[in-house]
CSV table of N, CA and C in Angstrom, one decimal:
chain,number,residue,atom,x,y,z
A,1,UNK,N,0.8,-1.2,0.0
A,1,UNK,CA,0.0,0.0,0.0
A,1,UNK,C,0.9,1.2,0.0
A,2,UNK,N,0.5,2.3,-0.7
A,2,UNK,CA,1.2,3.8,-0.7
A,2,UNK,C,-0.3,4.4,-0.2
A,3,UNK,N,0.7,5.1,0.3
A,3,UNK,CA,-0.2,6.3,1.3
A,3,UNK,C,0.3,8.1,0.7
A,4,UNK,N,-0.7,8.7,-0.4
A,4,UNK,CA,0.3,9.9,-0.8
A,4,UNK,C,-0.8,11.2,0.3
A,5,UNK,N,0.1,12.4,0.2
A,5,UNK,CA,-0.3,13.3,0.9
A,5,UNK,C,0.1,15.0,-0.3
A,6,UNK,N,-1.0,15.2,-0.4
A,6,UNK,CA,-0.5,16.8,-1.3
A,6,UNK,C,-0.5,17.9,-0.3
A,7,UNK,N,-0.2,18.8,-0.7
A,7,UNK,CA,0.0,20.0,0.4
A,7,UNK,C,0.4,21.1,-0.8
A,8,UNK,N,0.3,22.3,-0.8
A,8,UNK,CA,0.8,23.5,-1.0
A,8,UNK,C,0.1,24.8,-2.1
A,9,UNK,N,-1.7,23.8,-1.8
A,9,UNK,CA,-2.2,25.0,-2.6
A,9,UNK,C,-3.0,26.1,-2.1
A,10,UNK,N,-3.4,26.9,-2.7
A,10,UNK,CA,-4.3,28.2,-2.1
A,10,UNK,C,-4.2,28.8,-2.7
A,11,UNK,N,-4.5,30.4,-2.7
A,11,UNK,CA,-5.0,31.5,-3.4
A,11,UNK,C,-3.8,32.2,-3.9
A,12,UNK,N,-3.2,32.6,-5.2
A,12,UNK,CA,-2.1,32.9,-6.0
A,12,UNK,C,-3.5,33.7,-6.9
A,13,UNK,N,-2.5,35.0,-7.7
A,13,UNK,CA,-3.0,35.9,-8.3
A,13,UNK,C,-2.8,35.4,-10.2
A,14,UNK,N,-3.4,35.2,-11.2
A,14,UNK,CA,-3.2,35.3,-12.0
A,14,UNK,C,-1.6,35.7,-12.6
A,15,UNK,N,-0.9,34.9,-13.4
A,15,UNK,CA,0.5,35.3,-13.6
A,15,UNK,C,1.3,35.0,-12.2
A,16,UNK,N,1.1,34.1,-11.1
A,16,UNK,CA,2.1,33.8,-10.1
A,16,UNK,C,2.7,32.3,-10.0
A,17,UNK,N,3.3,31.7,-9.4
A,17,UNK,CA,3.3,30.5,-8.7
A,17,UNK,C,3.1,30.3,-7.4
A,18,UNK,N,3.2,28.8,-8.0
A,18,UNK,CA,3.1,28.0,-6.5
A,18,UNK,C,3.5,26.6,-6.7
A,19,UNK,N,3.8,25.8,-5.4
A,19,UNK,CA,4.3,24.5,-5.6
A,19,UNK,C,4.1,23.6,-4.8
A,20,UNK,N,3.4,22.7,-5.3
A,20,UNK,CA,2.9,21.9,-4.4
A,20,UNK,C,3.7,20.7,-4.3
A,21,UNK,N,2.7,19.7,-3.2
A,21,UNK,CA,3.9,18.7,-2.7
A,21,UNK,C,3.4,17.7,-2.6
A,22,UNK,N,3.8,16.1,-2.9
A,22,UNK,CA,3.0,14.9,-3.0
A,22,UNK,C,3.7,14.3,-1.9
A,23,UNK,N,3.5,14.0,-0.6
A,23,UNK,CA,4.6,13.2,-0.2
A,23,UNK,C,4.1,11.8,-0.1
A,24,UNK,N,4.5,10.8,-0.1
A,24,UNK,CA,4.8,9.2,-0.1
A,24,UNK,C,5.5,8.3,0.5
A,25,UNK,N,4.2,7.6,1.1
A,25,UNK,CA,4.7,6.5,2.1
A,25,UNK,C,4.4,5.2,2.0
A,26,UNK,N,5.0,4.3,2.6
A,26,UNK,CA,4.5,3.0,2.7
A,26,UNK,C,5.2,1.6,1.9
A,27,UNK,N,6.1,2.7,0.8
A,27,UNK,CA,6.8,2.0,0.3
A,27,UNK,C,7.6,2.3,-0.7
A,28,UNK,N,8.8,1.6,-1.1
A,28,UNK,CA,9.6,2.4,-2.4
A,28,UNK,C,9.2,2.5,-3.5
A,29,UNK,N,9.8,3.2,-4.0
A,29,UNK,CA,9.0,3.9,-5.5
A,29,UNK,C,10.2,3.7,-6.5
A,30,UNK,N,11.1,2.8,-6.8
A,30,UNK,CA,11.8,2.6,-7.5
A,30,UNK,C,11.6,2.0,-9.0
A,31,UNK,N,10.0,1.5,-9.3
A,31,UNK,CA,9.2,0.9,-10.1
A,31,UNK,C,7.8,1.8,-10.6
A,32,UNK,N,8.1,3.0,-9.4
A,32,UNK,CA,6.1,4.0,-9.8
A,32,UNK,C,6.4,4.5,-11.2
A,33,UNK,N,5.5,4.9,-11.6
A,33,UNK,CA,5.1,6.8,-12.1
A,33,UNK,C,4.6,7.8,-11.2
A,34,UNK,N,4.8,8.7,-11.1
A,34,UNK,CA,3.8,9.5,-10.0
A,34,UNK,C,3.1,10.5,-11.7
A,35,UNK,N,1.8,10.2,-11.3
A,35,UNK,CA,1.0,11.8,-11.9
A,35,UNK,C,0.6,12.5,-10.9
A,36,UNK,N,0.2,13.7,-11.9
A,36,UNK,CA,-0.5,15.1,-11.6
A,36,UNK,C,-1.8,15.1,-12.0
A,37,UNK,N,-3.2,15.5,-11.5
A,37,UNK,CA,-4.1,15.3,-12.0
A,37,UNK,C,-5.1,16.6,-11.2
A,38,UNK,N,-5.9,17.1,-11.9
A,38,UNK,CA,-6.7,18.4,-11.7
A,38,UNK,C,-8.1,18.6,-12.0
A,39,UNK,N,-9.2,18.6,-11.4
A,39,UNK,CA,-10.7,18.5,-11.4
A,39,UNK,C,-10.7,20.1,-11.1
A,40,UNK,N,-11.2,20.8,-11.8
A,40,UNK,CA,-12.3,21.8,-11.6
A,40,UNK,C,-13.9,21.3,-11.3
A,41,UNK,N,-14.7,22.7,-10.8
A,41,UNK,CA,-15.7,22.5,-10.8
A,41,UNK,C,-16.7,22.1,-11.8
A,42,UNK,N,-17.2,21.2,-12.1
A,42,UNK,CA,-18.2,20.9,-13.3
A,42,UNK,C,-17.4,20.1,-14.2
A,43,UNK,N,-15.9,19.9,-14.2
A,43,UNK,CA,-15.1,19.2,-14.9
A,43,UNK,C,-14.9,17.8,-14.8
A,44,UNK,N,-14.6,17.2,-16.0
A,44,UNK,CA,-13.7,15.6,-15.6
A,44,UNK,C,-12.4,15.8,-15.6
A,45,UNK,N,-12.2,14.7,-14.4
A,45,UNK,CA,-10.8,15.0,-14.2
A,45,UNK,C,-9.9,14.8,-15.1
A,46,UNK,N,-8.3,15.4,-14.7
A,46,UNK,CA,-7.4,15.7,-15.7
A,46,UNK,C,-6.2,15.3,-15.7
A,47,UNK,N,-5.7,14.9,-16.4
A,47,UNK,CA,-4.4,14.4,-16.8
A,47,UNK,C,-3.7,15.7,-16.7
A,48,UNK,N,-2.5,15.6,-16.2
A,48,UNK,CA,-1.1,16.9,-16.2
A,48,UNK,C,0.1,16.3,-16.8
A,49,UNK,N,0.5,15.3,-16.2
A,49,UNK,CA,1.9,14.9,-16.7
A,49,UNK,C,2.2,13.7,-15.4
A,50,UNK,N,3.2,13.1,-15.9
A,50,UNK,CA,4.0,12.0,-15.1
A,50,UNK,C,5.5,12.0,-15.0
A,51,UNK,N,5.8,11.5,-13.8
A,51,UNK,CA,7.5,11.3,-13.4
A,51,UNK,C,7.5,9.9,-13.5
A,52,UNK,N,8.7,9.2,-14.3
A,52,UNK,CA,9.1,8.2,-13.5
A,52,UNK,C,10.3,7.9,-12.2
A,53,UNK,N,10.1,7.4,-11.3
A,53,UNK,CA,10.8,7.6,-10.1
A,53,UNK,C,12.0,7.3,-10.5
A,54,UNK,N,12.0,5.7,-10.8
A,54,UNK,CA,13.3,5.6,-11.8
A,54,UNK,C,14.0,6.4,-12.7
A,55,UNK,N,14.6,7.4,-12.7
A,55,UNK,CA,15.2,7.9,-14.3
A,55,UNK,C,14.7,9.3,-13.8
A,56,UNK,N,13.9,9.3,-13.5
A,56,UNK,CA,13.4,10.6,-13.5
A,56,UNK,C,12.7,11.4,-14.9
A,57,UNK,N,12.2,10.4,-15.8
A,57,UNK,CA,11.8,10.9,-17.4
A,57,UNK,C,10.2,11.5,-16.7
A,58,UNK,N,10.1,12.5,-17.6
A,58,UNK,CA,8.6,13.1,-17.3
A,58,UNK,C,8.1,13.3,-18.9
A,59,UNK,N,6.8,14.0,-18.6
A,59,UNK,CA,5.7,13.6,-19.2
A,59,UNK,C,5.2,15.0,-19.2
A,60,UNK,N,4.4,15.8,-19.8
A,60,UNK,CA,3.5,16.8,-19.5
A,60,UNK,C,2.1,17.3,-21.1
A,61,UNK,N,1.2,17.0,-20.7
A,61,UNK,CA,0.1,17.5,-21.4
A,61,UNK,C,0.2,19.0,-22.0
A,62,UNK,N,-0.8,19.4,-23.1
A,62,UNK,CA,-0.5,20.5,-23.6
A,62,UNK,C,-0.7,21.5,-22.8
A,63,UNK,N,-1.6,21.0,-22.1
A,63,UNK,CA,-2.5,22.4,-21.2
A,63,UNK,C,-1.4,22.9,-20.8
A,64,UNK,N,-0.4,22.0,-19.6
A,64,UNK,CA,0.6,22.5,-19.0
A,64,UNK,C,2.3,23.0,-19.4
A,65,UNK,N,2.0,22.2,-20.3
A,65,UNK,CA,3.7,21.8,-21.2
A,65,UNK,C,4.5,23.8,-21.5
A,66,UNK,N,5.5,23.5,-20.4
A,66,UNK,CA,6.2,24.9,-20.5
A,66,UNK,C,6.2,26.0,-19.0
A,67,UNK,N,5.1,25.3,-18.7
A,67,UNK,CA,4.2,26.8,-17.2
A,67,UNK,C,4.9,25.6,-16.0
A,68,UNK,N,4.5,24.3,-16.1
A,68,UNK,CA,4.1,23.3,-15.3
A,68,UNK,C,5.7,22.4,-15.2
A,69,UNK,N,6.5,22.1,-13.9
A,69,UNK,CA,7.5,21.7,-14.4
A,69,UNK,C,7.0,19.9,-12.6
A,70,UNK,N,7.6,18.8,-13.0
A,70,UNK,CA,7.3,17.8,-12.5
A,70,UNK,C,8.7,17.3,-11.6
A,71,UNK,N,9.1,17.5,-10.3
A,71,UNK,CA,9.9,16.7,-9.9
A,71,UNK,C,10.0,16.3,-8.8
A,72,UNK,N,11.5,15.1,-8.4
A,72,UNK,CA,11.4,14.5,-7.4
A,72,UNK,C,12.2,14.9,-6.2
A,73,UNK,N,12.2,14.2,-4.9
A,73,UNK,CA,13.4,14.5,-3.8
A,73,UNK,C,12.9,12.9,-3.7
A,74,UNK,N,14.0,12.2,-4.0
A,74,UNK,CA,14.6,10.9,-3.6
A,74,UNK,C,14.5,10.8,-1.9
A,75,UNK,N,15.2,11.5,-1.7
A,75,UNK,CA,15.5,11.5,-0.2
A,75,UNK,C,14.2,11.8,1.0
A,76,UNK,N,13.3,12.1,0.3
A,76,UNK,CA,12.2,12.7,1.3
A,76,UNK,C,11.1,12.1,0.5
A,77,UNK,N,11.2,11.2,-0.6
A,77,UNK,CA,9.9,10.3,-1.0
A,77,UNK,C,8.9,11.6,-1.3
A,78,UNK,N,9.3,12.6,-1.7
A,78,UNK,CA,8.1,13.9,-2.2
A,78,UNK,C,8.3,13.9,-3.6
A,79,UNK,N,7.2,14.3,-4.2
A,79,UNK,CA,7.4,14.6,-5.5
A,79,UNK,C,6.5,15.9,-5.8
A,80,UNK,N,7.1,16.9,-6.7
A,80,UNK,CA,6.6,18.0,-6.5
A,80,UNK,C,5.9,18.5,-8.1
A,81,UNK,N,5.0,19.4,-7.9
A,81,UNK,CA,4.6,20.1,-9.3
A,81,UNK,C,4.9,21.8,-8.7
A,82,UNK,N,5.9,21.9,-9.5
A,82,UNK,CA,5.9,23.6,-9.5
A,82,UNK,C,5.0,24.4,-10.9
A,83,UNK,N,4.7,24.9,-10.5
A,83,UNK,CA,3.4,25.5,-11.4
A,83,UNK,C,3.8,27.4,-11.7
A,84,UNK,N,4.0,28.2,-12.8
A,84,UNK,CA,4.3,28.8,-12.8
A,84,UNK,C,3.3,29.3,-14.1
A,85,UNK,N,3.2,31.1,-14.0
A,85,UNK,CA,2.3,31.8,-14.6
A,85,UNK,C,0.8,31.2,-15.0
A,86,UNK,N,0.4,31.0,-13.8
A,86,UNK,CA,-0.5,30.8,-13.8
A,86,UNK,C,-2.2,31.6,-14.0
A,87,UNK,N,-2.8,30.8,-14.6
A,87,UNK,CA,-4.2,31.3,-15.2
A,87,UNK,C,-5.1,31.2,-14.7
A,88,UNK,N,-6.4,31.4,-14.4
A,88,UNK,CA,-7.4,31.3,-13.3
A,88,UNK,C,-8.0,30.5,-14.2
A,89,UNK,N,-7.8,29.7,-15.4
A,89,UNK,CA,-8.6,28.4,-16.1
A,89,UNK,C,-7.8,27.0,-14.9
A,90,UNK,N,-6.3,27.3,-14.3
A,90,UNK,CA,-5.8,26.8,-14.1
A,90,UNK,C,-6.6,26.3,-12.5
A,91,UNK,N,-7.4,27.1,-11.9
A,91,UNK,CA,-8.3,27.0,-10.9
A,91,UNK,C,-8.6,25.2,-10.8
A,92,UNK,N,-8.4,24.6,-9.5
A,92,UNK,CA,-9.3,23.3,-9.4
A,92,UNK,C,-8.6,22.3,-8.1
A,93,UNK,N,-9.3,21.3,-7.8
A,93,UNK,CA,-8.4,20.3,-6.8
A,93,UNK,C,-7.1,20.0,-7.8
A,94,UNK,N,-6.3,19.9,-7.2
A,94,UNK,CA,-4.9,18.9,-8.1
A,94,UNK,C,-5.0,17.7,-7.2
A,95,UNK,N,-4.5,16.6,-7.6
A,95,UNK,CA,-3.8,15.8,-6.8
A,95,UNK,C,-3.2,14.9,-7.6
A,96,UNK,N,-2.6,13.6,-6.8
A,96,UNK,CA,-1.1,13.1,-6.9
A,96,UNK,C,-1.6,11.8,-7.1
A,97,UNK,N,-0.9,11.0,-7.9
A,97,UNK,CA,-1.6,9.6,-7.9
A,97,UNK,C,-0.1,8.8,-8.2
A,98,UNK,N,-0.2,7.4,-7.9
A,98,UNK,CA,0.7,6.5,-8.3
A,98,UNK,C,0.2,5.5,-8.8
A,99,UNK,N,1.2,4.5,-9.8
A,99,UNK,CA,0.9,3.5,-9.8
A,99,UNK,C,2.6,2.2,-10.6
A,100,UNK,N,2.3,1.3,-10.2
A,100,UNK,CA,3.6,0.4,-10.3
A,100,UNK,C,3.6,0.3,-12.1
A,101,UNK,N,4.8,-0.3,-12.7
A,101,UNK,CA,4.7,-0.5,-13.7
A,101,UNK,C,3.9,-1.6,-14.4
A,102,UNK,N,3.2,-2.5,-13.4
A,102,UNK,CA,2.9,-3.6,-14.1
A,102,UNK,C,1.0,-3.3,-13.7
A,103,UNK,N,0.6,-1.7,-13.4
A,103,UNK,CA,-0.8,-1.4,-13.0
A,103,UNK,C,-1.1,-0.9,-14.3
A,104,UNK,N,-2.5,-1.0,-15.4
A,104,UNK,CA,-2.3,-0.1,-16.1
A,104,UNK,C,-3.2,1.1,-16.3
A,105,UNK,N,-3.2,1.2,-14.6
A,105,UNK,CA,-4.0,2.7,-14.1
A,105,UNK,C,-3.7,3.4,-13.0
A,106,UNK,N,-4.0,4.5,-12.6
A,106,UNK,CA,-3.1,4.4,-11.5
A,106,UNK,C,-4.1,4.1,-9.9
A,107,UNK,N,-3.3,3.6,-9.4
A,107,UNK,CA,-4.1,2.9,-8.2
A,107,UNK,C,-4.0,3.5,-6.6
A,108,UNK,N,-3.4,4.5,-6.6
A,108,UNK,CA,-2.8,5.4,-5.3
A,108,UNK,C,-3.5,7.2,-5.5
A,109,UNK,N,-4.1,7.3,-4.7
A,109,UNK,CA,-4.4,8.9,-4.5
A,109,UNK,C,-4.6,9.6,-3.6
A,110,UNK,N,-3.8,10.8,-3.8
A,110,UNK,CA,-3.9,11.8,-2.3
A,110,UNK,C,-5.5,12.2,-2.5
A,111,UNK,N,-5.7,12.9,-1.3
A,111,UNK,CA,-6.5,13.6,-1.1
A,111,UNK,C,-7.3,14.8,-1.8
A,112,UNK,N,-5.9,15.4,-2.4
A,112,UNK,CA,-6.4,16.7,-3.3
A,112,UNK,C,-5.8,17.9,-2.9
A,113,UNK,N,-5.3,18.7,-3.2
A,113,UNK,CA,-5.3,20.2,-2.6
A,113,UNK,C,-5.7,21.3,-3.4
A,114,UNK,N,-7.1,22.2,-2.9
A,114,UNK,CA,-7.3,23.2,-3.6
A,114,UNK,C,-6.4,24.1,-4.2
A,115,UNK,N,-6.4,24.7,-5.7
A,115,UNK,CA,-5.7,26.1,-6.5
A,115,UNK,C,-6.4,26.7,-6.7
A,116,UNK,N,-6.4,28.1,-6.4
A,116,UNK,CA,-7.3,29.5,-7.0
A,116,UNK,C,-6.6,30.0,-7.2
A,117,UNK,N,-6.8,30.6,-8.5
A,117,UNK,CA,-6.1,31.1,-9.3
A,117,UNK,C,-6.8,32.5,-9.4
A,118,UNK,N,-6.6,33.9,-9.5
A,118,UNK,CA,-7.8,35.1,-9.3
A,118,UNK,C,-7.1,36.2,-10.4
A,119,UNK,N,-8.0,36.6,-11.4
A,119,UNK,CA,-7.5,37.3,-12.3
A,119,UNK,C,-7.2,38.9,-12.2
């Protein structure tokens, strides 16, 4: 079992950042992906991008690709989304998910952390 935990969102002004934080427990991640995933209101949820723990190769969707940067701390089992110039489309829960290479979905999710984004 993984146990993930997000943290680091809130109210940021249109054109700012912020960086949030997945931390991860319960077991090694030398075989995950970690993604990023994002629900607005009224919306289906969303694909952002993926890390592999191994190697560290990432992944990022159009929406994000450039603003949105995906990484790890080995040492502290966190994996982080820094998020930069941000848009108030960018508004929604984010959260963190994992899953092993042999899952072919992901099977592990934090809780969520609100982003407002305000123009």
């Amino acid at each position: 079992q993984v146990q993930l935990v997000e943290s680091g969102g809130g109210l940021v002004q249109a054109g700012g950042s912020l960086r949030l934080s997945c931390a991860a427990s319960g077991r090694a991640f030398s075989t995950y992906s970690m993604g990023w995933f994002r629900q607005g209101v009224g919306k289906e949820r969303e694909f952002l991008g993926r890390i592999r723990w191994s190697g560290g190769s990432t992944y990022y969707t159009d929406a994000v690709k450039g603003r949105f940067t995906i990484s790890c701390d080995y040492a502290k089992n966190t994996v982080y989304l820094q998020m930069t110039s941000l848009k108030p489309e960018d508004t929604a829960v984010y959260y963190c998910a994992a899953k092993t290479s042999q899952s072919s979905g992901y099977r592990y999710w934090g809780q969520g952390t609100q982003v407002t984004v305000s123009s």
